[in-house]
Amino acid sequence: MIPFLAAVAVFATILFFLLALTGTDTRMRTRLEALRGRSRVEAQEEQRLSLADRMLLPVAQVPAQLARWLMPTAMLDRIRVRLVLAGEPMTLNAFLTFQLVTTGTFLFLPLLLIAGGRLTLSPAMLLVLLGLVAVGFLFPSMWLRQRVTQRQAQIIKSLPDSFDLITTCVEAGLGLDASLARVAEKVEGPFAEELSRTLREIALGKMRRDALRELGERTGVPDLVTFVNAVIQAEQMGSSVGAVLRVQSEQLRVRRRQRAEAQAYRAPVKMIFPLVLCIFPTLFIVILGPAVITIMRDFPGLK
């Protein structure tokens, strides 16, 4: 019991030391921002928050600052990219806090059971603790990756109809920006949200090709990136945007049909395991069960 308490004390000392470092860095940054002078709008935004939010938000920033200090820069960059691809469901600090909370939960619950005598500290239990820490650390990343996959699937599903509508609007005489605005109004889902954001950026003065290129980067969908590059190239070369849109729309429908055919070819392989594990045993029991019962009744010597 004494080695366990000593290990907990060492861990708590290191944690409080790191929190003190991050707290000092946060206080220095706050002081510098105060010296520079915050705008009146930011002060009003902070005053609109409730007392609980103003008290809890700075506390929630401490684990995020600790994670920023501990994690490599490359890992933080990957998390930023995935958050953008997922539609930014939360900020980077909120995600890091979520990751630390899940890791700490999976770690401290078994430690409490060990301290209470419900579990014994053994080499096998140490391996279990390491596994739980890994699960708690990786769970937010798996959740975020799932969000990215679902969002990209929704965008891919809405692309063919959206491209057809854009092509029809351009060929009817509307400009490209007006066509994108019409699609953003008619279509629902993440693609419409990204189109609306792109149009806002263009309205604020960003060049169209830069806004469209960032649209492809934010979604990470190869079909949309190809479409954006084709439109940018057509504008730079002076080609007909309507013709390019028509070609891209047809190619997109061909690729969607090819993906559907590939999924149809993979369906029999996916059906093997449910058939073998669920359906076939049931059929064998229904078909052979009465025969086995009859044989055992007629030939009692086989028992």
mmCIF file of C-alpha atoms in Angstrom:
data_model
loop_
_atom_site.group_PDB
_atom_site.id
_atom_site.type_symbol
_atom_site.label_atom_id
_atom_site.label_comp_id
_atom_site.label_asym_id
_atom_site.label_seq_id
_atom_site.Cartn_x
_atom_site.Cartn_y
_atom_site.Cartn_z
ATOM 1 C CA MET A 1 0.000 0.000 0.000
ATOM 2 C CA ILE A 2 2.876 2.409 0.832
ATOM 3 C CA PRO A 3 4.495 2.126 -2.658
ATOM 4 C CA PHE A 4 1.111 2.820 -4.225
ATOM 5 C CA LEU A 5 0.591 5.948 -2.092
ATOM 6 C CA ALA A 6 4.114 7.097 -2.906
ATOM 7 C CA ALA A 7 3.467 6.682 -6.631
ATOM 8 C CA VAL A 8 0.217 8.662 -6.339
ATOM 9 C CA ALA A 9 2.028 11.421 -4.425
ATOM 10 C CA VAL A 10 4.775 11.654 -7.058
ATOM 11 C CA PHE A 11 2.186 11.791 -9.846
ATOM 12 C CA ALA A 12 0.222 14.521 -8.034
ATOM 13 C CA THR A 13 3.404 16.544 -7.448
ATOM 14 C CA ILE A 14 4.340 16.406 -11.128
ATOM 15 C CA LEU A 15 0.777 17.306 -12.151
ATOM 16 C CA PHE A 16 0.629 20.337 -9.833
ATOM 17 C CA PHE A 17 4.050 21.478 -11.061
ATOM 18 C CA LEU A 18 2.897 21.332 -14.683
ATOM 19 C CA LEU A 19 -0.333 23.127 -13.799
ATOM 20 C CA ALA A 20 1.690 25.853 -12.107
ATOM 21 C CA LEU A 21 3.808 26.288 -15.234
ATOM 22 C CA THR A 22 0.780 26.493 -17.495
ATOM 23 C CA GLY A 23 -0.950 28.829 -15.071
ATOM 24 C CA THR A 24 2.072 31.159 -15.104
ATOM 25 C CA ASP A 25 2.070 31.149 -18.887
ATOM 26 C CA THR A 26 -1.666 31.911 -18.916
ATOM 27 C CA ARG A 27 -1.246 34.787 -16.447
ATOM 28 C CA MET A 28 1.599 36.256 -18.507
ATOM 29 C CA ARG A 29 -0.478 36.047 -21.685
ATOM 30 C CA THR A 30 -3.444 37.638 -19.915
ATOM 31 C CA ARG A 31 -1.242 40.449 -18.638
ATOM 32 C CA LEU A 32 0.176 41.107 -22.115
ATOM 33 C CA GLU A 33 -3.315 41.214 -23.585
ATOM 34 C CA ALA A 34 -4.352 43.665 -20.888
ATOM 35 C CA LEU A 35 -1.343 45.860 -21.653
ATOM 36 C CA ARG A 36 -2.178 45.856 -25.337
ATOM 37 C CA GLY A 37 -5.748 46.802 -24.499
ATOM 38 C CA ARG A 38 -8.769 44.691 -25.323
ATOM 39 C CA SER A 39 -11.484 46.063 -27.489
ATOM 40 C CA ARG A 40 -14.763 47.199 -25.975
ATOM 41 C CA VAL A 41 -16.596 44.534 -27.976
ATOM 42 C CA GLU A 42 -14.581 41.737 -26.356
ATOM 43 C CA ALA A 43 -15.288 43.160 -22.911
ATOM 44 C CA GLN A 44 -18.998 43.276 -23.662
ATOM 45 C CA GLU A 45 -18.909 39.696 -24.967
ATOM 46 C CA GLU A 46 -17.342 38.558 -21.702
ATOM 47 C CA GLN A 47 -19.905 40.475 -19.646
ATOM 48 C CA ARG A 48 -22.738 38.694 -21.454
ATOM 49 C CA LEU A 49 -21.524 35.363 -20.082
ATOM 50 C CA SER A 50 -23.060 34.064 -16.907
ATOM 51 C CA LEU A 51 -21.109 33.987 -13.668
ATOM 52 C CA ALA A 52 -20.730 30.200 -13.880
ATOM 53 C CA ASP A 53 -19.334 30.406 -17.413
ATOM 54 C CA ARG A 54 -16.883 33.134 -16.451
ATOM 55 C CA MET A 55 -15.680 31.026 -13.538
ATOM 56 C CA LEU A 56 -15.555 27.653 -15.300
ATOM 57 C CA LEU A 57 -14.121 28.640 -18.681
ATOM 58 C CA PRO A 58 -10.696 29.727 -17.307
ATOM 59 C CA VAL A 59 -10.535 26.521 -15.260
ATOM 60 C CA ALA A 60 -11.330 24.460 -18.366
ATOM 61 C CA GLN A 61 -8.487 26.171 -20.227
ATOM 62 C CA VAL A 62 -5.879 24.830 -17.791
ATOM 63 C CA PRO A 63 -6.041 21.171 -18.968
ATOM 64 C CA ALA A 64 -5.969 22.365 -22.578
ATOM 65 C CA GLN A 65 -2.828 24.420 -21.933
ATOM 66 C CA LEU A 66 -1.279 21.414 -20.201
ATOM 67 C CA ALA A 67 -2.057 19.217 -23.217
ATOM 68 C CA ARG A 68 -0.629 21.832 -25.589
ATOM 69 C CA TRP A 69 2.571 21.831 -23.556
ATOM 70 C CA LEU A 70 2.855 18.032 -23.491
ATOM 71 C CA MET A 71 1.744 17.105 -27.022
ATOM 72 C CA PRO A 72 4.028 17.380 -30.067
ATOM 73 C CA THR A 73 3.272 20.133 -32.549
ATOM 74 C CA ALA A 74 2.646 17.612 -35.340
ATOM 75 C CA MET A 75 -0.074 15.901 -33.288
ATOM 76 C CA LEU A 76 -1.746 19.230 -32.540
ATOM 77 C CA ASP A 77 -1.690 20.089 -36.244
ATOM 78 C CA ARG A 78 -3.342 16.761 -37.103
ATOM 79 C CA ILE A 79 -6.058 17.417 -34.526
ATOM 80 C CA ARG A 80 -6.673 20.888 -35.990
ATOM 81 C CA VAL A 81 -7.023 19.428 -39.483
ATOM 82 C CA ARG A 82 -9.460 16.749 -38.303
ATOM 83 C CA LEU A 83 -11.528 19.312 -36.440
ATOM 84 C CA VAL A 84 -11.815 21.350 -39.638
ATOM 85 C CA LEU A 85 -12.737 18.254 -41.649
ATOM 86 C CA ALA A 86 -15.372 17.374 -39.038
ATOM 87 C CA GLY A 87 -16.968 20.810 -39.364
ATOM 88 C CA GLU A 88 -15.363 22.177 -36.188
ATOM 89 C CA PRO A 89 -17.747 20.578 -33.667
ATOM 90 C CA MET A 90 -15.568 22.050 -30.900
ATOM 91 C CA THR A 91 -12.473 24.156 -30.469
ATOM 92 C CA LEU A 92 -8.990 22.724 -30.117
ATOM 93 C CA ASN A 93 -8.868 23.595 -26.414
ATOM 94 C CA ALA A 94 -12.227 21.918 -25.822
ATOM 95 C CA PHE A 95 -11.068 18.768 -27.618
ATOM 96 C CA LEU A 96 -7.826 18.625 -25.624
ATOM 97 C CA THR A 97 -9.786 19.070 -22.396
ATOM 98 C CA PHE A 98 -12.168 16.303 -23.482
ATOM 99 C CA GLN A 99 -9.185 14.050 -24.194
ATOM 100 C CA LEU A 100 -7.609 14.693 -20.810
ATOM 101 C CA VAL A 101 -10.929 14.127 -19.025
ATOM 102 C CA THR A 102 -11.506 10.758 -20.695
ATOM 103 C CA THR A 103 -7.914 9.696 -20.038
ATOM 104 C CA GLY A 104 -8.111 10.730 -16.386
ATOM 105 C CA THR A 105 -11.468 9.009 -15.950
ATOM 106 C CA PHE A 106 -10.197 5.690 -17.303
ATOM 107 C CA LEU A 107 -7.110 6.017 -15.089
ATOM 108 C CA PHE A 108 -8.451 7.208 -11.737
ATOM 109 C CA LEU A 109 -11.509 4.963 -11.462
ATOM 110 C CA PRO A 110 -9.364 1.787 -11.295
ATOM 111 C CA LEU A 111 -6.952 3.603 -8.950
ATOM 112 C CA LEU A 112 -9.831 4.386 -6.612
ATOM 113 C CA LEU A 113 -10.856 0.723 -6.649
ATOM 114 C CA ILE A 114 -7.271 -0.258 -5.857
ATOM 115 C CA ALA A 115 -7.063 2.274 -3.026
ATOM 116 C CA GLY A 116 -10.362 0.988 -1.628
ATOM 117 C CA GLY A 117 -9.103 -2.583 -1.618
ATOM 118 C CA ARG A 118 -11.519 -3.786 -4.277
ATOM 119 C CA LEU A 119 -8.627 -4.588 -6.624
ATOM 120 C CA THR A 120 -5.035 -5.596 -6.057
ATOM 121 C CA LEU A 121 -2.076 -3.932 -7.742
ATOM 122 C CA SER A 122 -0.278 -6.591 -9.780
ATOM 123 C CA PRO A 123 1.662 -6.709 -13.060
ATOM 124 C CA ALA A 124 -1.484 -7.819 -14.867
ATOM 125 C CA MET A 125 -3.417 -4.929 -13.319
ATOM 126 C CA LEU A 126 -0.706 -2.502 -14.454
ATOM 127 C CA LEU A 127 -1.165 -3.750 -18.004
ATOM 128 C CA VAL A 128 -4.916 -3.275 -17.640
ATOM 129 C CA LEU A 129 -4.345 0.281 -16.392
ATOM 130 C CA LEU A 130 -2.101 1.058 -19.350
ATOM 131 C CA GLY A 131 -4.720 -0.338 -21.697
ATOM 132 C CA LEU A 132 -7.453 1.766 -20.077
ATOM 133 C CA VAL A 133 -5.300 4.889 -20.329
ATOM 134 C CA ALA A 134 -4.713 4.169 -24.011
ATOM 135 C CA VAL A 135 -8.449 3.679 -24.571
ATOM 136 C CA GLY A 136 -9.269 6.914 -22.760
ATOM 137 C CA PHE A 137 -6.668 8.818 -24.760
ATOM 138 C CA LEU A 138 -7.681 7.379 -28.137
ATOM 139 C CA PHE A 139 -11.455 7.501 -27.667
ATOM 140 C CA PRO A 140 -11.811 11.226 -28.568
ATOM 141 C CA SER A 141 -9.652 10.707 -31.660
ATOM 142 C CA MET A 142 -11.797 7.770 -32.791
ATOM 143 C CA TRP A 143 -14.943 9.815 -32.197
ATOM 144 C CA LEU A 144 -13.511 12.699 -34.211
ATOM 145 C CA ARG A 145 -12.456 10.385 -37.036
ATOM 146 C CA GLN A 146 -15.988 8.975 -37.132
ATOM 147 C CA ARG A 147 -17.400 12.496 -37.357
ATOM 148 C CA VAL A 148 -15.085 13.236 -40.296
ATOM 149 C CA THR A 149 -16.162 10.064 -42.101
ATOM 150 C CA GLN A 150 -19.875 10.760 -41.601
ATOM 151 C CA ARG A 151 -19.560 14.366 -42.741
ATOM 152 C CA GLN A 152 -17.605 13.454 -45.854
ATOM 153 C CA ALA A 153 -20.175 10.769 -46.687
ATOM 154 C CA GLN A 154 -22.969 13.352 -46.438
ATOM 155 C CA ILE A 155 -21.058 15.732 -48.709
ATOM 156 C CA ILE A 156 -20.354 13.006 -51.275
ATOM 157 C CA LYS A 157 -24.038 12.028 -51.287
ATOM 158 C CA SER A 158 -25.169 15.599 -52.017
ATOM 159 C CA LEU A 159 -22.535 16.445 -54.641
ATOM 160 C CA PRO A 160 -24.175 15.061 -57.850
ATOM 161 C CA ASP A 161 -27.484 16.887 -57.416
ATOM 162 C CA SER A 162 -25.695 20.036 -56.269
ATOM 163 C CA PHE A 163 -23.367 20.018 -59.273
ATOM 164 C CA ASP A 164 -26.305 19.498 -61.626
ATOM 165 C CA LEU A 165 -28.074 22.489 -60.090
ATOM 166 C CA ILE A 166 -24.930 24.632 -60.359
ATOM 167 C CA THR A 167 -24.514 23.614 -64.005
ATOM 168 C CA THR A 168 -28.151 24.401 -64.803
ATOM 169 C CA CYS A 169 -27.933 27.828 -63.145
ATOM 170 C CA VAL A 170 -24.704 28.739 -64.957
ATOM 171 C CA GLU A 171 -26.038 27.605 -68.327
ATOM 172 C CA ALA A 172 -29.226 29.613 -67.668
ATOM 173 C CA GLY A 173 -27.152 32.789 -67.419
ATOM 174 C CA LEU A 174 -26.437 33.187 -63.705
ATOM 175 C CA GLY A 175 -22.940 33.926 -62.517
ATOM 176 C CA LEU A 176 -20.933 31.361 -60.607
ATOM 177 C CA ASP A 177 -21.386 33.136 -57.260
ATOM 178 C CA ALA A 178 -25.145 33.450 -57.791
ATOM 179 C CA SER A 179 -25.318 29.771 -58.765
ATOM 180 C CA LEU A 180 -23.457 28.749 -55.621
ATOM 181 C CA ALA A 181 -25.794 30.921 -53.552
ATOM 182 C CA ARG A 182 -28.819 29.275 -55.139
ATOM 183 C CA VAL A 183 -27.449 25.816 -54.318
ATOM 184 C CA ALA A 184 -26.703 26.895 -50.742
ATOM 185 C CA GLU A 185 -30.362 27.907 -50.401
ATOM 186 C CA LYS A 186 -31.862 24.792 -51.984
ATOM 187 C CA VAL A 187 -29.571 22.093 -50.569
ATOM 188 C CA GLU A 188 -29.315 21.095 -46.919
ATOM 189 C CA GLY A 189 -26.424 19.562 -45.065
ATOM 190 C CA PRO A 190 -22.721 20.222 -44.566
ATOM 191 C CA PHE A 191 -22.072 20.990 -48.244
ATOM 192 C CA ALA A 192 -24.583 23.860 -48.141
ATOM 193 C CA GLU A 193 -22.938 25.143 -44.960
ATOM 194 C CA GLU A 194 -19.514 25.102 -46.601
ATOM 195 C CA LEU A 195 -20.878 26.872 -49.690
ATOM 196 C CA SER A 196 -22.402 29.579 -47.493
ATOM 197 C CA ARG A 197 -19.093 30.052 -45.716
ATOM 198 C CA THR A 198 -17.269 30.284 -49.047
ATOM 199 C CA LEU A 199 -19.711 32.914 -50.312
ATOM 200 C CA ARG A 200 -19.268 34.945 -47.120
ATOM 201 C CA GLU A 201 -15.504 34.866 -47.571
ATOM 202 C CA ILE A 202 -15.847 36.036 -51.181
ATOM 203 C CA ALA A 203 -18.193 38.832 -50.077
ATOM 204 C CA LEU A 204 -15.611 39.943 -47.499
ATOM 205 C CA GLY A 205 -12.989 40.395 -50.201
ATOM 206 C CA LYS A 206 -11.221 37.060 -50.537
ATOM 207 C CA MET A 207 -10.377 36.046 -54.087
ATOM 208 C CA ARG A 208 -12.736 33.466 -55.515
ATOM 209 C CA ARG A 209 -10.058 30.937 -56.404
ATOM 210 C CA ASP A 210 -8.611 31.106 -52.880
ATOM 211 C CA ALA A 211 -12.046 30.699 -51.300
ATOM 212 C CA LEU A 212 -12.876 27.753 -53.566
ATOM 213 C CA ARG A 213 -9.513 26.130 -52.896
ATOM 214 C CA GLU A 214 -10.080 26.426 -49.144
ATOM 215 C CA LEU A 215 -13.532 24.911 -49.669
ATOM 216 C CA GLY A 216 -11.902 21.765 -51.033
ATOM 217 C CA GLU A 217 -9.345 21.702 -48.224
ATOM 218 C CA ARG A 218 -11.996 22.060 -45.499
ATOM 219 C CA THR A 219 -14.019 19.122 -46.778
ATOM 220 C CA GLY A 220 -11.239 16.752 -47.824
ATOM 221 C CA VAL A 221 -13.494 15.161 -50.476
ATOM 222 C CA PRO A 222 -11.466 14.251 -53.612
ATOM 223 C CA ASP A 223 -14.426 14.771 -55.976
ATOM 224 C CA LEU A 224 -14.999 18.275 -54.662
ATOM 225 C CA VAL A 225 -11.276 19.093 -54.849
ATOM 226 C CA THR A 226 -11.235 17.975 -58.500
ATOM 227 C CA PHE A 227 -14.315 20.083 -59.218
ATOM 228 C CA VAL A 228 -12.783 23.163 -57.578
ATOM 229 C CA ASN A 229 -9.496 22.775 -59.451
ATOM 230 C CA ALA A 230 -11.356 22.423 -62.763
ATOM 231 C CA VAL A 231 -13.395 25.585 -62.125
ATOM 232 C CA ILE A 232 -10.304 27.566 -61.127
ATOM 233 C CA GLN A 233 -8.421 26.377 -64.196
ATOM 234 C CA ALA A 234 -11.365 27.237 -66.470
ATOM 235 C CA GLU A 235 -11.500 30.775 -65.083
ATOM 236 C CA GLN A 236 -7.761 31.263 -65.459
ATOM 237 C CA MET A 237 -7.721 29.906 -69.026
ATOM 238 C CA GLY A 238 -10.857 31.803 -70.059
ATOM 239 C CA SER A 239 -12.762 28.633 -70.925
ATOM 240 C CA SER A 240 -16.510 28.173 -70.629
ATOM 241 C CA VAL A 241 -17.343 27.473 -67.004
ATOM 242 C CA GLY A 242 -20.668 25.897 -67.988
ATOM 243 C CA ALA A 243 -18.980 23.321 -70.224
ATOM 244 C CA VAL A 244 -16.471 22.473 -67.510
ATOM 245 C CA LEU A 245 -19.268 22.098 -64.965
ATOM 246 C CA ARG A 246 -21.178 19.804 -67.316
ATOM 247 C CA VAL A 247 -18.137 17.548 -67.795
ATOM 248 C CA GLN A 248 -17.381 17.461 -64.071
ATOM 249 C CA SER A 249 -21.005 16.640 -63.246
ATOM 250 C CA GLU A 250 -21.029 13.726 -65.692
ATOM 251 C CA GLN A 251 -17.726 12.394 -64.358
ATOM 252 C CA LEU A 252 -19.025 12.655 -60.819
ATOM 253 C CA ARG A 253 -22.081 10.571 -61.675
ATOM 254 C CA VAL A 254 -19.837 7.976 -63.316
ATOM 255 C CA ARG A 255 -17.691 7.778 -60.186
ATOM 256 C CA ARG A 256 -20.783 7.455 -57.998
ATOM 257 C CA ARG A 257 -22.041 4.579 -60.149
ATOM 258 C CA GLN A 258 -18.632 2.916 -59.912
ATOM 259 C CA ARG A 259 -18.657 3.246 -56.119
ATOM 260 C CA ALA A 260 -22.139 1.707 -55.999
ATOM 261 C CA GLU A 261 -20.974 -1.208 -58.152
ATOM 262 C CA ALA A 262 -17.936 -1.728 -55.927
ATOM 263 C CA GLN A 263 -20.159 -1.815 -52.843
ATOM 264 C CA ALA A 264 -22.446 -4.323 -54.571
ATOM 265 C CA TYR A 265 -19.450 -6.569 -55.317
ATOM 266 C CA ARG A 266 -18.363 -6.409 -51.676
ATOM 267 C CA ALA A 267 -21.828 -7.271 -50.360
ATOM 268 C CA PRO A 268 -21.516 -11.103 -50.733
ATOM 269 C CA VAL A 269 -18.240 -11.062 -48.815
ATOM 270 C CA LYS A 270 -19.815 -9.047 -45.993
ATOM 271 C CA MET A 271 -22.733 -11.494 -45.842
ATOM 272 C CA ILE A 272 -20.513 -14.527 -45.199
ATOM 273 C CA PHE A 273 -19.981 -13.928 -41.472
ATOM 274 C CA PRO A 274 -23.672 -13.292 -40.606
ATOM 275 C CA LEU A 275 -24.648 -16.364 -42.615
ATOM 276 C CA VAL A 276 -22.060 -18.630 -41.008
ATOM 277 C CA LEU A 277 -22.453 -17.360 -37.445
ATOM 278 C CA CYS A 278 -26.194 -16.648 -37.241
ATOM 279 C CA ILE A 279 -28.327 -18.111 -40.010
ATOM 280 C CA PHE A 280 -26.658 -21.462 -40.753
ATOM 281 C CA PRO A 281 -26.598 -22.687 -37.103
ATOM 282 C CA THR A 282 -30.286 -21.835 -36.755
ATOM 283 C CA LEU A 283 -31.125 -23.726 -39.944
ATOM 284 C CA PHE A 284 -29.126 -26.737 -38.793
ATOM 285 C CA ILE A 285 -30.965 -26.785 -35.458
ATOM 286 C CA VAL A 286 -34.369 -26.513 -37.131
ATOM 287 C CA ILE A 287 -33.614 -29.150 -39.794
ATOM 288 C CA LEU A 288 -31.480 -31.644 -37.882
ATOM 289 C CA GLY A 289 -32.962 -31.154 -34.395
ATOM 290 C CA PRO A 290 -36.083 -33.331 -34.885
ATOM 291 C CA ALA A 291 -34.047 -36.005 -36.665
ATOM 292 C CA VAL A 292 -31.530 -36.167 -33.793
ATOM 293 C CA ILE A 293 -34.346 -36.420 -31.236
ATOM 294 C CA THR A 294 -36.015 -39.220 -33.236
ATOM 295 C CA ILE A 295 -32.745 -41.177 -33.589
ATOM 296 C CA MET A 296 -31.976 -40.898 -29.870
ATOM 297 C CA ARG A 297 -35.525 -42.085 -29.024
ATOM 298 C CA ASP A 298 -35.474 -45.049 -31.432
ATOM 299 C CA PHE A 299 -31.918 -46.095 -30.623
ATOM 300 C CA PRO A 300 -31.485 -45.648 -26.875
ATOM 301 C CA GLY A 301 -28.176 -47.463 -27.024
ATOM 302 C CA LEU A 302 -26.603 -44.460 -28.773
ATOM 303 C CA LYS A 303 -27.026 -42.287 -25.674
#
